Amino acid sequence: MFEIASKILPPSRSVRSLHPWIESQRFEAVPQKDVLDQILRLVEEAVRRRVRQGGKPVKVIFDLDSTLFDVKPRSLRILKEFAATPEAREFGSEYVNWCQGLQAHQLVYTIQESAAANGFPRGAKGEEFLKKAFQYWMGRFFTHSYVQVDHPVPGAADYVKAVVDRGAVAVYLTGRDWPGMGRGTQAMLRHWGFPLCTGEGELVMKPSFGTDDSEFKDAALRDLRIHGEAVALFDNEPANFHVFEKNFPAAHLVFFHSNCSGKEAKAVSKIYRIESFLR
C-alpha cells in the first residue's frame, strides 16, 4: 500500500493525446473560465427552478481518470518499478534507463504511444520489452493500491465543491470497476476533499472489470436520467459524448483535453473544451 500524495502537483506542459475526433469536432469558442462559470450559473438556475416548481435533483457528472484525476503518476510509478525488476534488466541498460528517465508529463495514453513520443531506443529487443512492460502495467494499474498515486488535476476539487455548494449533486461516473478499485477510489476522493456524502456526491462504478466503458456509462446515464437532471457532463473520452448527448440532450458537454484512447467517436452538436478546472 502506498502513501497518498500530500500535495497537488502544479500545472505542467503535459503531453495530450491526439485523436481524429479532436481535429474534426467543432468546439464552442468559449474561454475555459467562462465555460466553468457558466455551468455554475446553470446549476444555480436549475436549483432555484426545482425549489419553485419541484422536480428531480440537479446533478453534474464527472469522469475520474484523466478528467478529475491525473493518472500519469500512476503509470510512471509502475513503469519505474518494472525497470527495477530482474526481468527488465535482462533486456539491457538502454531500455531500463529509458524507463527510469521518463517523467509523468511525457506519458501518453498507451505505453507504445509514450515510447514513440519519447525516443524509445531502437533495437531487436524493444518490442518484447514494451510487451513485458505492458503486462506488468496491466497487473497493477487497475488496483486499489496504485490508484493512490494519482493527483487531482489543478482546480478539480475546488470546482466540484463549488458545484455542490450551489445545490447540485456531483456524480463521479467512472470506468473504474468496483471490485478492483472501489476502496482505493473512495479513499482518494475523501483524501483530496471531493464531496462524497449523501446528497452531495455519488460514486458510480462498473460492476466488473470486463464491462465496456461506453456501454456501462450509457446504462448508468439512463438510470441517472430517471432520478436526476444533469446540467453538465465532463469527460476526457471522445467516444462517450454521443452517449451523453443521447441521454441528456440539453446538458452542457465538456471535453477535458488530456489523454484519451483511440476508440472511434461520433460528432456531437455542441461541446466545450477545457484543459483544467482553474478559473
mmCIF file of C-alpha atoms in Angstrom:
data_model
loop_
_atom_site.group_PDB
_atom_site.id
_atom_site.type_symbol
_atom_site.label_atom_id
_atom_site.label_comp_id
_atom_site.label_asym_id
_atom_site.label_seq_id
_atom_site.Cartn_x
_atom_site.Cartn_y
_atom_site.Cartn_z
ATOM 1 C CA MET A 1 0.000 0.000 0.000
ATOM 2 C CA PHE A 2 1.362 3.409 -0.975
ATOM 3 C CA GLU A 3 1.024 6.637 0.928
ATOM 4 C CA ILE A 4 -1.428 9.012 -0.705
ATOM 5 C CA ALA A 5 0.323 12.064 -2.117
ATOM 6 C CA SER A 6 0.171 15.072 0.188
ATOM 7 C CA LYS A 7 0.011 17.909 -2.324
ATOM 8 C CA ILE A 8 -1.384 18.683 -5.744
ATOM 9 C CA LEU A 9 1.199 18.943 -8.486
ATOM 10 C CA PRO A 10 1.372 22.318 -10.253
ATOM 11 C CA PRO A 11 0.180 22.557 -13.854
ATOM 12 C CA SER A 12 2.733 21.230 -16.336
ATOM 13 C CA ARG A 13 3.097 21.084 -20.090
ATOM 14 C CA SER A 14 1.691 17.589 -20.124
ATOM 15 C CA VAL A 15 1.546 15.731 -23.423
ATOM 16 C CA ARG A 16 -2.058 15.392 -24.611
ATOM 17 C CA SER A 17 -3.498 12.696 -26.827
ATOM 18 C CA LEU A 18 -4.242 13.254 -30.485
ATOM 19 C CA HIS A 19 -7.483 11.846 -31.881
ATOM 20 C CA PRO A 20 -9.210 12.379 -35.253
ATOM 21 C CA TRP A 21 -12.360 13.421 -33.377
ATOM 22 C CA ILE A 22 -10.492 16.262 -31.646
ATOM 23 C CA GLU A 23 -9.414 17.620 -35.026
ATOM 24 C CA SER A 24 -12.827 17.279 -36.696
ATOM 25 C CA GLN A 25 -15.227 18.110 -33.851
ATOM 26 C CA ARG A 26 -16.319 21.748 -33.686
ATOM 27 C CA PHE A 27 -15.827 23.144 -30.173
ATOM 28 C CA GLU A 28 -17.566 26.261 -28.910
ATOM 29 C CA ALA A 29 -15.149 29.214 -28.896
ATOM 30 C CA VAL A 30 -15.593 29.989 -25.205
ATOM 31 C CA PRO A 31 -12.673 30.515 -22.775
ATOM 32 C CA GLN A 32 -12.220 27.904 -20.060
ATOM 33 C CA LYS A 33 -13.106 30.272 -17.206
ATOM 34 C CA ASP A 34 -16.326 31.286 -18.926
ATOM 35 C CA VAL A 35 -17.317 27.659 -19.541
ATOM 36 C CA LEU A 36 -16.824 26.750 -15.884
ATOM 37 C CA ASP A 37 -18.557 29.881 -14.579
ATOM 38 C CA GLN A 38 -21.479 29.415 -16.948
ATOM 39 C CA ILE A 39 -22.081 25.889 -15.672
ATOM 40 C CA LEU A 40 -22.141 27.153 -12.082
ATOM 41 C CA ARG A 41 -24.778 29.712 -13.083
ATOM 42 C CA LEU A 42 -26.814 26.999 -14.796
ATOM 43 C CA VAL A 43 -26.646 24.919 -11.612
ATOM 44 C CA GLU A 44 -27.960 27.860 -9.576
ATOM 45 C CA GLU A 45 -30.802 28.434 -12.044
ATOM 46 C CA ALA A 46 -31.756 24.752 -12.091
ATOM 47 C CA VAL A 47 -31.743 24.561 -8.284
ATOM 48 C CA ARG A 48 -33.940 27.676 -7.981
ATOM 49 C CA ARG A 49 -36.317 26.235 -10.566
ATOM 50 C CA ARG A 50 -36.539 22.991 -8.619
ATOM 51 C CA VAL A 51 -37.313 24.906 -5.403
ATOM 52 C CA ARG A 52 -40.137 26.792 -7.142
ATOM 53 C CA GLN A 53 -41.581 24.024 -9.268
ATOM 54 C CA GLY A 54 -40.312 20.760 -7.812
ATOM 55 C CA GLY A 55 -38.568 18.161 -9.932
ATOM 56 C CA LYS A 56 -35.567 15.899 -9.964
ATOM 57 C CA PRO A 57 -32.284 16.586 -8.127
ATOM 58 C CA VAL A 58 -29.804 18.696 -10.089
ATOM 59 C CA LYS A 59 -26.613 16.819 -10.981
ATOM 60 C CA VAL A 60 -23.256 17.465 -12.635
ATOM 61 C CA ILE A 61 -21.456 14.382 -13.937
ATOM 62 C CA PHE A 62 -17.673 13.995 -13.835
ATOM 63 C CA ASP A 63 -15.393 11.252 -15.100
ATOM 64 C CA LEU A 64 -12.396 10.459 -12.872
ATOM 65 C CA ASP A 65 -9.357 9.177 -14.796
ATOM 66 C CA SER A 66 -7.714 11.928 -16.866
ATOM 67 C CA THR A 67 -10.584 14.287 -16.014
ATOM 68 C CA LEU A 68 -10.671 14.958 -12.266
ATOM 69 C CA PHE A 69 -7.500 12.941 -11.634
ATOM 70 C CA ASP A 70 -4.173 12.874 -13.448
ATOM 71 C CA VAL A 71 -3.299 9.178 -13.748
ATOM 72 C CA LYS A 72 0.122 9.688 -15.322
ATOM 73 C CA PRO A 73 1.900 9.445 -11.939
ATOM 74 C CA ARG A 74 0.287 6.017 -11.519
ATOM 75 C CA SER A 75 1.612 4.779 -14.850
ATOM 76 C CA LEU A 76 5.024 6.287 -14.178
ATOM 77 C CA ARG A 77 5.313 4.533 -10.809
ATOM 78 C CA ILE A 78 4.503 1.200 -12.437
ATOM 79 C CA LEU A 79 6.947 1.655 -15.325
ATOM 80 C CA LYS A 80 9.779 2.629 -12.995
ATOM 81 C CA GLU A 81 9.032 -0.372 -10.788
ATOM 82 C CA PHE A 82 9.147 -2.607 -13.839
ATOM 83 C CA ALA A 83 12.501 -1.116 -14.852
ATOM 84 C CA ALA A 84 13.902 -2.200 -11.473
ATOM 85 C CA THR A 85 12.925 -5.860 -11.935
ATOM 86 C CA PRO A 86 15.402 -8.578 -12.978
ATOM 87 C CA GLU A 87 13.161 -9.313 -15.970
ATOM 88 C CA ALA A 88 13.537 -5.762 -17.286
ATOM 89 C CA ARG A 89 17.292 -5.675 -16.684
ATOM 90 C CA GLU A 90 17.720 -8.748 -18.875
ATOM 91 C CA PHE A 91 16.801 -6.601 -21.889
ATOM 92 C CA GLY A 92 19.754 -4.275 -21.354
ATOM 93 C CA SER A 93 20.547 -0.961 -19.719
ATOM 94 C CA GLU A 94 19.360 1.197 -22.641
ATOM 95 C CA TYR A 95 15.747 0.112 -22.113
ATOM 96 C CA VAL A 96 15.953 0.303 -18.324
ATOM 97 C CA ASN A 97 17.496 3.777 -18.494
ATOM 98 C CA TRP A 98 14.767 4.923 -20.871
ATOM 99 C CA CYS A 99 12.099 3.895 -18.350
ATOM 100 C CA GLN A 100 13.938 5.427 -15.419
ATOM 101 C CA GLY A 101 14.379 8.708 -17.283
ATOM 102 C CA LEU A 102 10.692 9.232 -18.034
ATOM 103 C CA GLN A 103 8.684 11.972 -16.346
ATOM 104 C CA ALA A 104 4.939 11.818 -15.754
ATOM 105 C CA HIS A 105 4.051 14.688 -18.078
ATOM 106 C CA GLN A 106 5.708 12.866 -21.008
ATOM 107 C CA LEU A 107 3.359 9.891 -20.900
ATOM 108 C CA VAL A 108 0.596 9.429 -23.449
ATOM 109 C CA TYR A 109 -2.386 7.039 -23.342
ATOM 110 C CA THR A 110 -0.565 3.780 -24.124
ATOM 111 C CA ILE A 111 2.960 2.564 -23.466
ATOM 112 C CA GLN A 112 3.506 2.284 -27.223
ATOM 113 C CA GLU A 113 2.450 5.921 -27.744
ATOM 114 C CA SER A 114 4.726 7.013 -24.911
ATOM 115 C CA ALA A 115 7.612 5.108 -26.473
ATOM 116 C CA ALA A 116 7.035 6.713 -29.877
ATOM 117 C CA ALA A 117 6.814 10.197 -28.352
ATOM 118 C CA ASN A 118 9.882 9.938 -26.134
ATOM 119 C CA GLY A 119 12.778 8.480 -28.097
ATOM 120 C CA PHE A 120 12.431 4.823 -27.162
ATOM 121 C CA PRO A 121 15.681 3.001 -28.084
ATOM 122 C CA ARG A 122 15.628 1.168 -31.366
ATOM 123 C CA GLY A 123 16.709 -2.422 -31.173
ATOM 124 C CA ALA A 124 15.714 -6.028 -31.668
ATOM 125 C CA LYS A 125 14.524 -6.387 -28.078
ATOM 126 C CA GLY A 126 12.430 -3.220 -27.987
ATOM 127 C CA GLU A 127 9.030 -4.651 -28.887
ATOM 128 C CA GLU A 128 9.395 -7.508 -26.425
ATOM 129 C CA PHE A 129 10.455 -5.069 -23.688
ATOM 130 C CA LEU A 130 7.338 -2.961 -24.273
ATOM 131 C CA LYS A 131 5.182 -6.093 -24.279
ATOM 132 C CA LYS A 132 6.561 -7.173 -20.896
ATOM 133 C CA ALA A 133 6.221 -3.630 -19.541
ATOM 134 C CA PHE A 134 2.578 -3.573 -20.617
ATOM 135 C CA GLN A 135 1.887 -6.903 -18.921
ATOM 136 C CA TYR A 136 3.441 -5.589 -15.707
ATOM 137 C CA TRP A 137 1.413 -2.370 -16.026
ATOM 138 C CA MET A 138 -1.860 -4.246 -16.627
ATOM 139 C CA GLY A 139 -1.404 -6.249 -13.450
ATOM 140 C CA ARG A 140 -1.161 -3.107 -11.314
ATOM 141 C CA PHE A 141 -2.807 -0.073 -12.914
ATOM 142 C CA PHE A 142 -6.399 -1.108 -12.125
ATOM 143 C CA THR A 143 -5.895 -1.796 -8.413
ATOM 144 C CA HIS A 144 -6.726 -0.170 -5.067
ATOM 145 C CA SER A 145 -3.097 0.360 -4.109
ATOM 146 C CA TYR A 146 -1.767 2.048 -7.214
ATOM 147 C CA VAL A 147 -4.750 4.374 -7.639
ATOM 148 C CA GLN A 148 -3.481 6.203 -4.565
ATOM 149 C CA VAL A 149 -0.576 7.564 -6.621
ATOM 150 C CA ASP A 150 -2.953 9.744 -8.690
ATOM 151 C CA HIS A 151 -3.154 13.517 -8.260
ATOM 152 C CA PRO A 152 -6.210 15.733 -8.777
ATOM 153 C CA VAL A 153 -5.876 17.967 -11.815
ATOM 154 C CA PRO A 154 -5.477 21.671 -10.941
ATOM 155 C CA GLY A 155 -8.674 23.203 -9.607
ATOM 156 C CA ALA A 156 -10.708 19.983 -9.737
ATOM 157 C CA ALA A 157 -11.636 19.560 -6.065
ATOM 158 C CA ASP A 158 -12.453 23.247 -5.616
ATOM 159 C CA TYR A 159 -14.650 23.258 -8.695
ATOM 160 C CA VAL A 160 -16.602 20.170 -7.655
ATOM 161 C CA LYS A 161 -17.104 21.763 -4.228
ATOM 162 C CA ALA A 162 -18.407 24.905 -5.947
ATOM 163 C CA VAL A 163 -20.921 22.794 -7.873
ATOM 164 C CA VAL A 164 -22.125 21.149 -4.660
ATOM 165 C CA ASP A 165 -22.185 24.435 -2.727
ATOM 166 C CA ARG A 166 -24.649 25.746 -5.301
ATOM 167 C CA GLY A 167 -27.027 22.868 -4.640
ATOM 168 C CA ALA A 168 -26.138 20.188 -7.189
ATOM 169 C CA VAL A 169 -25.060 16.597 -6.616
ATOM 170 C CA ALA A 170 -21.651 15.670 -8.049
ATOM 171 C CA VAL A 171 -21.824 12.304 -9.809
ATOM 172 C CA TYR A 172 -18.490 10.547 -10.309
ATOM 173 C CA LEU A 173 -19.282 8.323 -13.291
ATOM 174 C CA THR A 174 -16.153 6.293 -13.946
ATOM 175 C CA GLY A 175 -14.959 3.356 -15.986
ATOM 176 C CA ARG A 176 -13.140 2.052 -12.904
ATOM 177 C CA ASP A 177 -14.555 -1.208 -11.559
ATOM 178 C CA TRP A 178 -15.808 -1.557 -8.005
ATOM 179 C CA PRO A 179 -14.123 -4.897 -7.110
ATOM 180 C CA GLY A 180 -10.653 -3.808 -8.192
ATOM 181 C CA MET A 181 -10.658 -0.085 -7.444
ATOM 182 C CA GLY A 182 -13.679 0.862 -5.333
ATOM 183 C CA ARG A 183 -11.990 1.030 -1.952
ATOM 184 C CA GLY A 184 -8.998 2.969 -3.263
ATOM 185 C CA THR A 185 -11.200 5.355 -5.238
ATOM 186 C CA GLN A 186 -13.328 6.221 -2.213
ATOM 187 C CA ALA A 187 -10.187 6.834 -0.152
ATOM 188 C CA MET A 188 -8.731 9.146 -2.804
ATOM 189 C CA LEU A 189 -11.913 11.179 -3.197
ATOM 190 C CA ARG A 190 -12.158 11.709 0.553
ATOM 191 C CA HIS A 191 -8.446 12.443 0.950
ATOM 192 C CA TRP A 192 -8.496 15.209 -1.638
ATOM 193 C CA GLY A 193 -11.730 16.730 -0.358
ATOM 194 C CA PHE A 194 -14.123 15.763 -3.142
ATOM 195 C CA PRO A 195 -17.729 15.751 -1.840
ATOM 196 C CA LEU A 196 -18.923 12.199 -1.240
ATOM 197 C CA CYS A 197 -21.561 12.481 1.494
ATOM 198 C CA THR A 198 -25.172 11.526 0.766
ATOM 199 C CA GLY A 199 -26.853 14.339 -1.131
ATOM 200 C CA GLU A 200 -23.508 15.810 -2.212
ATOM 201 C CA GLY A 201 -21.615 13.149 -4.152
ATOM 202 C CA GLU A 202 -22.395 9.817 -5.810
ATOM 203 C CA LEU A 203 -19.764 7.325 -6.970
ATOM 204 C CA VAL A 204 -20.955 5.186 -9.899
ATOM 205 C CA MET A 205 -18.525 2.409 -10.898
ATOM 206 C CA LYS A 206 -18.549 -0.607 -13.194
ATOM 207 C CA PRO A 207 -19.635 -3.863 -11.531
ATOM 208 C CA SER A 208 -16.773 -5.771 -13.169
ATOM 209 C CA PHE A 209 -13.519 -5.030 -14.966
ATOM 210 C CA GLY A 210 -14.580 -6.555 -18.287
ATOM 211 C CA THR A 211 -17.627 -4.325 -18.801
ATOM 212 C CA ASP A 212 -17.211 -1.950 -21.765
ATOM 213 C CA ASP A 213 -16.865 1.648 -20.534
ATOM 214 C CA SER A 214 -19.220 3.274 -23.060
ATOM 215 C CA GLU A 215 -21.898 0.612 -22.652
ATOM 216 C CA PHE A 216 -21.667 0.927 -18.874
ATOM 217 C CA LYS A 217 -21.952 4.715 -18.991
ATOM 218 C CA ASP A 218 -24.905 4.518 -21.369
ATOM 219 C CA ALA A 219 -26.780 2.234 -18.962
ATOM 220 C CA ALA A 220 -25.786 4.334 -15.941
ATOM 221 C CA LEU A 221 -26.951 7.536 -17.649
ATOM 222 C CA ARG A 222 -30.329 6.006 -18.441
ATOM 223 C CA ASP A 223 -30.728 5.308 -14.736
ATOM 224 C CA LEU A 224 -29.480 8.777 -13.769
ATOM 225 C CA ARG A 225 -31.987 10.301 -16.192
ATOM 226 C CA ILE A 226 -34.810 8.752 -14.170
ATOM 227 C CA HIS A 227 -33.500 10.111 -10.884
ATOM 228 C CA GLY A 228 -31.916 13.435 -11.786
ATOM 229 C CA GLU A 229 -31.447 16.376 -14.138
ATOM 230 C CA ALA A 230 -27.884 16.646 -15.472
ATOM 231 C CA VAL A 231 -26.775 20.217 -16.116
ATOM 232 C CA ALA A 232 -23.307 19.288 -17.409
ATOM 233 C CA LEU A 233 -21.085 16.295 -18.129
ATOM 234 C CA PHE A 234 -17.262 16.302 -18.084
ATOM 235 C CA ASP A 235 -15.169 13.538 -19.674
ATOM 236 C CA ASN A 236 -11.851 13.011 -21.458
ATOM 237 C CA GLU A 237 -13.032 10.232 -23.784
ATOM 238 C CA PRO A 238 -14.379 11.383 -27.178
ATOM 239 C CA ALA A 239 -16.295 8.118 -27.628
ATOM 240 C CA ASN A 240 -18.527 8.858 -24.633
ATOM 241 C CA PHE A 241 -20.022 12.146 -25.764
ATOM 242 C CA HIS A 242 -22.606 10.840 -28.208
ATOM 243 C CA VAL A 243 -23.865 8.654 -25.334
ATOM 244 C CA PHE A 244 -24.073 11.734 -23.110
ATOM 245 C CA GLU A 245 -25.878 13.740 -25.778
ATOM 246 C CA LYS A 246 -28.383 10.937 -26.356
ATOM 247 C CA ASN A 247 -29.307 10.728 -22.677
ATOM 248 C CA PHE A 248 -29.108 14.424 -21.717
ATOM 249 C CA PRO A 249 -29.508 16.474 -24.924
ATOM 250 C CA ALA A 250 -29.930 19.769 -23.027
ATOM 251 C CA ALA A 251 -26.838 19.359 -20.826
ATOM 252 C CA HIS A 252 -23.540 21.167 -21.381
ATOM 253 C CA LEU A 253 -20.989 18.675 -22.710
ATOM 254 C CA VAL A 254 -17.397 19.463 -21.720
ATOM 255 C CA PHE A 255 -14.403 17.666 -23.200
ATOM 256 C CA PHE A 256 -11.438 17.591 -20.824
ATOM 257 C CA HIS A 257 -8.447 17.560 -23.162
ATOM 258 C CA SER A 258 -5.791 15.347 -21.603
ATOM 259 C CA ASN A 259 -5.162 11.716 -22.557
ATOM 260 C CA CYS A 260 -7.713 9.543 -24.317
ATOM 261 C CA SER A 261 -7.997 6.227 -26.106
ATOM 262 C CA GLY A 262 -8.147 5.898 -29.866
ATOM 263 C CA LYS A 263 -11.661 4.461 -29.757
ATOM 264 C CA GLU A 264 -13.848 5.660 -32.622
ATOM 265 C CA ALA A 265 -16.054 8.618 -31.688
ATOM 266 C CA LYS A 266 -19.081 10.335 -33.197
ATOM 267 C CA ALA A 267 -19.502 14.082 -33.546
ATOM 268 C CA VAL A 268 -21.941 15.882 -31.244
ATOM 269 C CA SER A 269 -23.935 19.021 -31.928
ATOM 270 C CA LYS A 270 -22.472 21.279 -29.228
ATOM 271 C CA ILE A 271 -19.495 20.812 -26.925
ATOM 272 C CA TYR A 272 -16.946 22.852 -24.973
ATOM 273 C CA ARG A 273 -13.273 22.127 -24.274
ATOM 274 C CA ILE A 274 -11.150 22.756 -21.167
ATOM 275 C CA GLU A 275 -7.666 21.697 -20.023
ATOM 276 C CA SER A 276 -8.002 22.186 -16.245
ATOM 277 C CA PHE A 277 -10.569 23.349 -13.695
ATOM 278 C CA LEU A 278 -8.786 26.596 -12.903
ATOM 279 C CA ARG A 279 -10.936 29.720 -13.220
#
